[in-house]
Short mmCIF file of C-alpha atoms in Angstrom, two decimals:
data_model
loop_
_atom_site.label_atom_id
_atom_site.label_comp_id
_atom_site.label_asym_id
_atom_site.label_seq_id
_atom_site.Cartn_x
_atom_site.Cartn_y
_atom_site.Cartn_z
CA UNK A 267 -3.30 -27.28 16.69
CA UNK A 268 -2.89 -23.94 18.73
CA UNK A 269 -1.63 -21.04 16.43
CA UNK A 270 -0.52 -17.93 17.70
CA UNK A 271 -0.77 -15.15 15.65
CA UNK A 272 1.17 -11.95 16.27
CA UNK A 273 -0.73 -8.53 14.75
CA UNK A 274 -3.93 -10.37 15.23
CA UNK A 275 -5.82 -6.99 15.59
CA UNK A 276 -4.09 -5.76 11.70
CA UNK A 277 -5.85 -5.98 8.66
CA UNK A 278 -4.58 -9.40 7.33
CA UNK A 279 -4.18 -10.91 11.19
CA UNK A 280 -7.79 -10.47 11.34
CA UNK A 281 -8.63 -11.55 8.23
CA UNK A 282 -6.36 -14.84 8.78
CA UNK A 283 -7.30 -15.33 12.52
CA UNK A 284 -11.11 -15.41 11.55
CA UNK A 285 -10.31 -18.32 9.04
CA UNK A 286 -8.81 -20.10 11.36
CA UNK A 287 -11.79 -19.48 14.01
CA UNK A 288 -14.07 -20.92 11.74
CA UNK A 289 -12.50 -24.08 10.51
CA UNK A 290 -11.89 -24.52 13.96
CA UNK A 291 -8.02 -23.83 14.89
CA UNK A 292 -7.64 -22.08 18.11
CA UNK A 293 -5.88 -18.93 18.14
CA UNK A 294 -3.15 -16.83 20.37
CA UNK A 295 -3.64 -13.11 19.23
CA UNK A 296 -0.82 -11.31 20.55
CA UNK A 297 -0.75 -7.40 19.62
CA UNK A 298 0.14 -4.25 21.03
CA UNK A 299 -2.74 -1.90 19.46
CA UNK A 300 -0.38 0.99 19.03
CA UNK A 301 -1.65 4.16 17.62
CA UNK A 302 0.22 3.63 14.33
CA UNK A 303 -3.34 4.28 12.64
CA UNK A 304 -6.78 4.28 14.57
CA UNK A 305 -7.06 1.83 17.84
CA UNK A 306 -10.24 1.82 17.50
CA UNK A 307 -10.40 0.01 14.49
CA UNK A 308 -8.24 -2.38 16.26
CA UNK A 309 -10.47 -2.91 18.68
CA UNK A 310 -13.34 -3.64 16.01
CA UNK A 311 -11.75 -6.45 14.76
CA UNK A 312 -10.85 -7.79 18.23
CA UNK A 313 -14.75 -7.79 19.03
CA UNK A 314 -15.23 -9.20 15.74
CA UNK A 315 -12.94 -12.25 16.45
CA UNK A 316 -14.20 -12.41 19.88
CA UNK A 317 -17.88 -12.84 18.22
CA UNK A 318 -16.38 -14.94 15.55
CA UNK A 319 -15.12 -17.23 18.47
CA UNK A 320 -18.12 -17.55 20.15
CA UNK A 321 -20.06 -18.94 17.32
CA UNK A 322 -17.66 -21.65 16.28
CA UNK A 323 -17.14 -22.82 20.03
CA UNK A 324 -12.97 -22.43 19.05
CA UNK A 325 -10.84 -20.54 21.74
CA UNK A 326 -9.52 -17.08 21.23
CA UNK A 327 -7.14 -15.12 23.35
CA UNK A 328 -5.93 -11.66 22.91
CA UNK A 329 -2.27 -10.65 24.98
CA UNK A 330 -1.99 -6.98 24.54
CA UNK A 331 2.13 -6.63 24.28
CA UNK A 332 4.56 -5.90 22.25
CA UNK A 333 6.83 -8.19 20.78
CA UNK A 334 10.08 -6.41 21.62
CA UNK A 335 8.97 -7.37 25.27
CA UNK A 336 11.15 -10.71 25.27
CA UNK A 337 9.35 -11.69 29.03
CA UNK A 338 5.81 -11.07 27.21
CA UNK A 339 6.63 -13.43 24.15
CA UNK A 340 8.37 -15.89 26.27
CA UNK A 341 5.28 -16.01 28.37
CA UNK A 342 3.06 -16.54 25.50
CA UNK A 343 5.06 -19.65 24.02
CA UNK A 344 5.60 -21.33 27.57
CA UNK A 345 2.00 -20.70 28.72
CA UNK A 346 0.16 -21.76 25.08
CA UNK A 347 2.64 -23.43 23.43
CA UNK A 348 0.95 -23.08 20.10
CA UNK A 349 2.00 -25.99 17.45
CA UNK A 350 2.39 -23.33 14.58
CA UNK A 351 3.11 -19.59 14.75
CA UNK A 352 2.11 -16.78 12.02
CA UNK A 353 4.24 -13.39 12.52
CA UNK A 354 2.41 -10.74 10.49
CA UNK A 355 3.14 -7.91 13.65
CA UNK A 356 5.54 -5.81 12.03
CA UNK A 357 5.66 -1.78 11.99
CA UNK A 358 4.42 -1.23 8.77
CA UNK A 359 4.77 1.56 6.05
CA UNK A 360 7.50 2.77 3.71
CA UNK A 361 7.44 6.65 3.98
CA UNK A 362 7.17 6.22 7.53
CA UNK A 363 9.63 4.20 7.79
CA UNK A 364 11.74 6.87 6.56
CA UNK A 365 10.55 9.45 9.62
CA UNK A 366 10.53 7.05 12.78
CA UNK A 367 13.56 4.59 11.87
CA UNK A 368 13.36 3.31 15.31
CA UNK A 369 9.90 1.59 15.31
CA UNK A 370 10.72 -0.53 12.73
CA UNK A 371 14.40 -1.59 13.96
CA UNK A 372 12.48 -2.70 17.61
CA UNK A 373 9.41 -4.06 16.28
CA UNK A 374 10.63 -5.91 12.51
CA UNK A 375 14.23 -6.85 13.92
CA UNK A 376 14.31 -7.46 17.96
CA UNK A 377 10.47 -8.28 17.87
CA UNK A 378 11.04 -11.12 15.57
CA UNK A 379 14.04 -12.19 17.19
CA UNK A 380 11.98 -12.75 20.21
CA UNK A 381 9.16 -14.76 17.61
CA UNK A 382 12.70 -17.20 16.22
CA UNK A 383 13.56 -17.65 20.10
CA UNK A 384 9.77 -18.46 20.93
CA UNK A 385 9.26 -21.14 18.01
CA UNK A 386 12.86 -22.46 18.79
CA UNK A 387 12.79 -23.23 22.28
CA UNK A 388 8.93 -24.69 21.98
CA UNK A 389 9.61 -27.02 19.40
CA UNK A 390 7.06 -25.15 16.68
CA UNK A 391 6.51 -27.62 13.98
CA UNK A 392 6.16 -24.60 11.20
CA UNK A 393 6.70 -20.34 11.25
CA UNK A 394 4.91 -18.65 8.90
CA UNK A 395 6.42 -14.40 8.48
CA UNK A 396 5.20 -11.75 6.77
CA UNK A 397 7.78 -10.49 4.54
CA UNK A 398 7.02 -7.56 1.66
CA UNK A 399 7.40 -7.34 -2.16
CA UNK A 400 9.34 -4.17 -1.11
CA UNK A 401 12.49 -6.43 -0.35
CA UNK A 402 12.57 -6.22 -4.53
CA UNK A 403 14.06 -2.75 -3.92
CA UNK A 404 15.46 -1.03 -7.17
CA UNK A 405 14.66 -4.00 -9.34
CA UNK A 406 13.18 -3.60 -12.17
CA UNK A 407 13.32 -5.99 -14.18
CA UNK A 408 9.09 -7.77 -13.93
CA UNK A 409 7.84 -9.39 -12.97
CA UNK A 410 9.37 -10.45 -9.63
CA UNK A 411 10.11 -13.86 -9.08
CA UNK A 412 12.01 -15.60 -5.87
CA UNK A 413 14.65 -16.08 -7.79
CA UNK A 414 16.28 -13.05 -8.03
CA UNK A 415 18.61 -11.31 -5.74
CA UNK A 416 16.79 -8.54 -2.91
CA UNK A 417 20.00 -7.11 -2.16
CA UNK A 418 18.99 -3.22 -2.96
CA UNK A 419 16.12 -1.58 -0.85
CA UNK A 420 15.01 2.02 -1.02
CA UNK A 421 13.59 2.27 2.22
CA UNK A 422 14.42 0.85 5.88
CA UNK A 423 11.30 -1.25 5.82
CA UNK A 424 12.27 -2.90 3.12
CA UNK A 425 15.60 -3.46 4.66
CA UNK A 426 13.98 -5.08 7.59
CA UNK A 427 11.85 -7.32 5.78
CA UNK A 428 14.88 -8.89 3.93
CA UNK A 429 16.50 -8.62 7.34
CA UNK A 430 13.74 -11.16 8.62
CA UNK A 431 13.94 -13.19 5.87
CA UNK A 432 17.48 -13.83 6.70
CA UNK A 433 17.15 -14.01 10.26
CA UNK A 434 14.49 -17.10 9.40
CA UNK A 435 16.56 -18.76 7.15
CA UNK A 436 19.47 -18.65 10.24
CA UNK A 437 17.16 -20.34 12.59
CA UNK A 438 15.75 -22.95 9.93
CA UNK A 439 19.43 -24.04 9.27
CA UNK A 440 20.51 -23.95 12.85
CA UNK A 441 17.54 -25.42 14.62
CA UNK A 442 15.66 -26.78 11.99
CA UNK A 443 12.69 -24.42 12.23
CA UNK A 444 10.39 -24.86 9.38
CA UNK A 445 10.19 -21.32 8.15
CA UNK A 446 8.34 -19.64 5.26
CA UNK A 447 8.33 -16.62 4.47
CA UNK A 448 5.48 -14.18 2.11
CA UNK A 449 5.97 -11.72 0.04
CA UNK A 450 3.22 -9.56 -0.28
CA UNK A 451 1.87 -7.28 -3.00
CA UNK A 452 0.08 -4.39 -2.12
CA UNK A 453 -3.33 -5.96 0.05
CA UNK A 454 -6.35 -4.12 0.20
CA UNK A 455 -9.86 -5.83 1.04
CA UNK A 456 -11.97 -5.24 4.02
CA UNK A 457 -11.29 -4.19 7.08
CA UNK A 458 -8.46 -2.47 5.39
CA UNK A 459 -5.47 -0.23 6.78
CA UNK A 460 -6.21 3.41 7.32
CA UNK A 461 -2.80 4.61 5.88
CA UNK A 462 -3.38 2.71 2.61
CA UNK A 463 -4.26 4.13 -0.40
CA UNK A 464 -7.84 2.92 -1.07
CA UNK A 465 -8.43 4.09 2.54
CA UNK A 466 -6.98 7.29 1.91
CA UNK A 467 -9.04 7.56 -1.84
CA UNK A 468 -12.37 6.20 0.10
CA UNK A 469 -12.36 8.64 2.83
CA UNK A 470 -11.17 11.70 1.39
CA UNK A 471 -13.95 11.34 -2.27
CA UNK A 472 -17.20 10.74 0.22
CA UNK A 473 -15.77 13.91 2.28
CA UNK A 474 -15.53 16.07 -0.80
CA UNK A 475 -12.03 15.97 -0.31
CA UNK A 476 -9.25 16.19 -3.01
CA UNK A 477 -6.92 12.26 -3.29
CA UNK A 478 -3.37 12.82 -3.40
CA UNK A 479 -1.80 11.40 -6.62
CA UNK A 480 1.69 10.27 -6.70
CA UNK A 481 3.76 10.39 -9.87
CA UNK A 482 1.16 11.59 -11.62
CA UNK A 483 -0.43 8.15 -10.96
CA UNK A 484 1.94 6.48 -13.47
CA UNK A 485 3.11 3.84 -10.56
CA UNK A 486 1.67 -0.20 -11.65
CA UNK A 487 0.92 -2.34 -8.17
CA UNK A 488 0.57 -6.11 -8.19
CA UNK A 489 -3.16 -5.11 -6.04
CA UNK A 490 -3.60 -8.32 -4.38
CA UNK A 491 -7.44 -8.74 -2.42
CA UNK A 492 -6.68 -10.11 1.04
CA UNK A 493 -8.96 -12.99 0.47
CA UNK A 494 -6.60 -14.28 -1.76
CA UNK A 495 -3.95 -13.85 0.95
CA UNK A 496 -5.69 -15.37 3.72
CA UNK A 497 -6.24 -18.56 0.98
CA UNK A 498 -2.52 -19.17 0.41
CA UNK A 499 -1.75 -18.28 3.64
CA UNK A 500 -3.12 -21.26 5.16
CA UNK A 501 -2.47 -23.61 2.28
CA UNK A 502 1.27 -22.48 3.22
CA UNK A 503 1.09 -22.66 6.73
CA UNK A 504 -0.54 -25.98 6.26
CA UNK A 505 2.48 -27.45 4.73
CA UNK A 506 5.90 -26.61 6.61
CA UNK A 507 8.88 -25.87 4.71
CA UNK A 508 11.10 -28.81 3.38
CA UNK A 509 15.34 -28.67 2.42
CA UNK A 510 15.43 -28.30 -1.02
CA UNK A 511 17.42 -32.11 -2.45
CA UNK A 512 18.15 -30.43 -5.77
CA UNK A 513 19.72 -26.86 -4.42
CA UNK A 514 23.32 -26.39 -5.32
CA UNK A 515 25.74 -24.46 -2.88
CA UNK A 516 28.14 -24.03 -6.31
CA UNK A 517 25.07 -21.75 -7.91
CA UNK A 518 23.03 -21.17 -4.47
CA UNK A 519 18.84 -20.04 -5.72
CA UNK A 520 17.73 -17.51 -3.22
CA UNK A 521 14.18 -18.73 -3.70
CA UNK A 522 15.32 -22.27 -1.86
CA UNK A 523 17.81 -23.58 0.54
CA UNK A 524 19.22 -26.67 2.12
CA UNK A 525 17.58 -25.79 5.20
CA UNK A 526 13.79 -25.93 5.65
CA UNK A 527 13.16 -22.36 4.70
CA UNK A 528 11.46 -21.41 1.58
CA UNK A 529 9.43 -17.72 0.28
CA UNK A 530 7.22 -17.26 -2.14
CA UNK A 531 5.23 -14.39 -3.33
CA UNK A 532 1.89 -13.76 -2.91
CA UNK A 533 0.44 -11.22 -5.79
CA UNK A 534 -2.38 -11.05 -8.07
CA UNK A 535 0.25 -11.12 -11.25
CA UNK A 536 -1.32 -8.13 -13.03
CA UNK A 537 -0.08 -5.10 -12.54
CA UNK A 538 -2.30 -2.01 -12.61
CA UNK A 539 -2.01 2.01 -12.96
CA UNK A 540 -2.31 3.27 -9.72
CA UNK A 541 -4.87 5.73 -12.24
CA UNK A 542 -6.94 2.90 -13.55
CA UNK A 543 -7.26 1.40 -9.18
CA UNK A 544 -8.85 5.14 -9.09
CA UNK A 545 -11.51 4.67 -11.10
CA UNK A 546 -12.26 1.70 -9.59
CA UNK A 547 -12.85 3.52 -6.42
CA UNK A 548 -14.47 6.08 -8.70
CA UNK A 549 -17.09 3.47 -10.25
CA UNK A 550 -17.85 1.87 -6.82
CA UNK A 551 -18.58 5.18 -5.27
CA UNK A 552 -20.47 6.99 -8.38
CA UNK A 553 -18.20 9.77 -7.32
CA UNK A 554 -15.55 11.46 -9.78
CA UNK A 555 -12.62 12.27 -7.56
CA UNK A 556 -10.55 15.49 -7.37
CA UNK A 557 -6.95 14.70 -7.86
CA UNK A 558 -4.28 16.54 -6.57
CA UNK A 559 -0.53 15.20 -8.81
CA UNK A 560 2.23 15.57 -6.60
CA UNK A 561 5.82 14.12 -7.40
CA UNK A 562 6.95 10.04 -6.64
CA UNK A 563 7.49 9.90 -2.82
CA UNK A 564 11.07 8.58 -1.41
CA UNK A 565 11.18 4.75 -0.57
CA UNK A 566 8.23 4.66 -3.34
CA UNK A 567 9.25 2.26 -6.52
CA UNK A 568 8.12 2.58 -10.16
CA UNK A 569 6.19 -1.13 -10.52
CA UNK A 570 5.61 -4.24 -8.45
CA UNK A 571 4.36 -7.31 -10.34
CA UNK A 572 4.57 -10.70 -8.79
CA UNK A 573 5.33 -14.09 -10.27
CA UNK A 574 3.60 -17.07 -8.04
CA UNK A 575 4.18 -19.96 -10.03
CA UNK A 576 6.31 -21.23 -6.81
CA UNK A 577 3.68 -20.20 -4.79
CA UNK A 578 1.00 -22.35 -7.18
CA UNK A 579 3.50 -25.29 -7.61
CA UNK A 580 3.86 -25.53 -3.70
CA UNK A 581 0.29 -25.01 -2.59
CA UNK A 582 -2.06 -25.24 -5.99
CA UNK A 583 -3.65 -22.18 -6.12
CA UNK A 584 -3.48 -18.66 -7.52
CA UNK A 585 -4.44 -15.62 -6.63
CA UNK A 586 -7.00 -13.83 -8.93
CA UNK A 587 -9.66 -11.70 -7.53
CA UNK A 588 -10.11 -8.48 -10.15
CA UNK A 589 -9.74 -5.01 -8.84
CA UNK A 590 -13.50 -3.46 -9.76
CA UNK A 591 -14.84 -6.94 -7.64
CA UNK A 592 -12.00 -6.44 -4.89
CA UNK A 593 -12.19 -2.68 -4.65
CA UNK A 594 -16.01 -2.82 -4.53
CA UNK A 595 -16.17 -5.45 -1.57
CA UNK A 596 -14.30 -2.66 0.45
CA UNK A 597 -16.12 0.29 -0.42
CA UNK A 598 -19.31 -1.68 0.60
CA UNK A 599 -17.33 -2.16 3.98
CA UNK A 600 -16.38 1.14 4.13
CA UNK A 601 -19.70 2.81 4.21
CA UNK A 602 -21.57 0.28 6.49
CA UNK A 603 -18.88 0.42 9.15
CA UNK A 604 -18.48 4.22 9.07
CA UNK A 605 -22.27 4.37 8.50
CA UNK A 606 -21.21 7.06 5.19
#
């Protein structure tokens, strides 16, 4: 059961491909290792899954490309022709989204074309995309479930994440792809992205540095650990996407669809101050931080909260790792990889 997974050097393409390594699934990395944020940490986890791979006596291959390449991605289906495919390559990150428009329109739109083409024309029994609770946009009415409308983003990633979602849906109707796609809440954990917050918090408090506090910290995110991701990301991907018998065309749910295509969110379903996550880093590092307030940034929203009783229904489990356990797990990582 070869899966290909595409950002297998990211944070949760790591985290997923080394669960897969070890209950023995081989895996198709494919990733381009741009300089979005820090290579080298790319490369870390690459060794890491390389070691991982080694132990468990499961393959692993790496193809260093990008997915707008359409030759590249062809080649990867036609040469590995993996029975299940996980997209979670993706130019990530609101704000700069807003500054480099173009990244995410070639990597989030023609890149996952090029993913809907590959699963197509191989026959893949079940896709499996990373899509974002940002698609919830201006919403505000919490917490979010599937079934309300994503037709208002604030930022162009956001955009392109509904964008995929409907591209999916086209190909499941179509072709009859099995698609599913996640929406996830704010993941931190481990191996962690640079340009995230508790990244940001980390580095800057053990450098003596002042943290930069948006909003006066007043935002609430749905802080999901990634262990809880990687958990109902394979329950998902180990159950394709059905037609929904009961959905009505007269009163259509967004959350479900004739055609084997379904999301859910992913989120740890309570909410916290972006002030109270502070502490948290606070308490793990026995350092009080200096805190700079500075004004909401555009594309940011007010709240994120996530309802996953879909997500339980479908696969039987929730996600619930607390913040002070979750936040501490990373710190711990943080200072024995950077040796601080």
């Amino acid at each position: 059961m070869t899966t290909l997974v595409t950002g297998a050097a990211g944070f949760i393409g790591y985290h997923l491909s080394t669960r897969l390594l070890e209950r023995g699934t081989p895996v198709v990395g494919f990733d381009n290792l741009n300089p979005y944020y820090d290579p080298s940490l790319k490369r870390a986890r690459i060794d890491q899954l390389q070691a991982t791979a080694e132990r468990t006596s499961t393959h692993f291959q790496l193809i260093e490309a990008d997915l707008e390449d359409r030759q590249a991605v062809e080649a990867a289906f036609e040469t590995h022709k993996p029975h299940r495919v996980v997209n979670l390559a993706a130019q990530a990150g609101v704000r700069h989204s807003i500054e480099n428009p173009a990244a995410y329109i070639q990597s989030n739109l023609d890149g996952f074309g090029n993913v809907l083409e590959g699963c197509r024309h191989q026959g893949v029994e079940h896709l499996v995309y990373a899509s974002s609770s940002s698609v919830y946009g201006g919403n505000t009415n919490l917490p979010f479930t599937e079934h309300q409308g994503v037709d208002h983003p604030v930022s162009l990633y956001a955009a392109s994440k509904k964008a995929n979602e409907l591209m999916a849906h086209s190909y499941s109707h179509l072709y009859g792809l099995p698609a599913t796609g996640l929406r996830f809440f704010t993941v931190y954990g481990p191996w962690g992205r640079p340009d995230m917050a508790l990244f940001l918090f980390t580095k800057a408090i053990l450098a003596g540095e002042p943290i930069q506090v948006f909003n006066d910290g007043k935002m609430m995110r749905d802080f999901t650990y990634v262990d809880d991701i990687i958990e109902s990301l394979v329950r998902v991907l180990d159950k394709p996407a059905e037609p929904d018998p009961t959905f009505n065309p007269e009163a259509p749910d967004p959350s479900s669809s004739w055609a084997p295509h379904r999301v859910f969110n992913i989120g740890n379903s309570n909410p916290t101050s972006l002030i109270d996550y502070i502490k948290a880093v606070e308490s793990a590092l026995g350092i009080t931080a200096t805190k700079t307030l500075l004004p909401m940034q555009p594309g940011d929203v007010i709240a994120t909260a996530a309802d996953t009783s879909a997500l339980e229904a479908w696969v039987g489990f929730k996600p619930n790792t607390p913040i002070k356990y979750g936040v501490s797990r990373f710190v711990r990582w943080y200072r024995e990889f950077y040796g601080v």
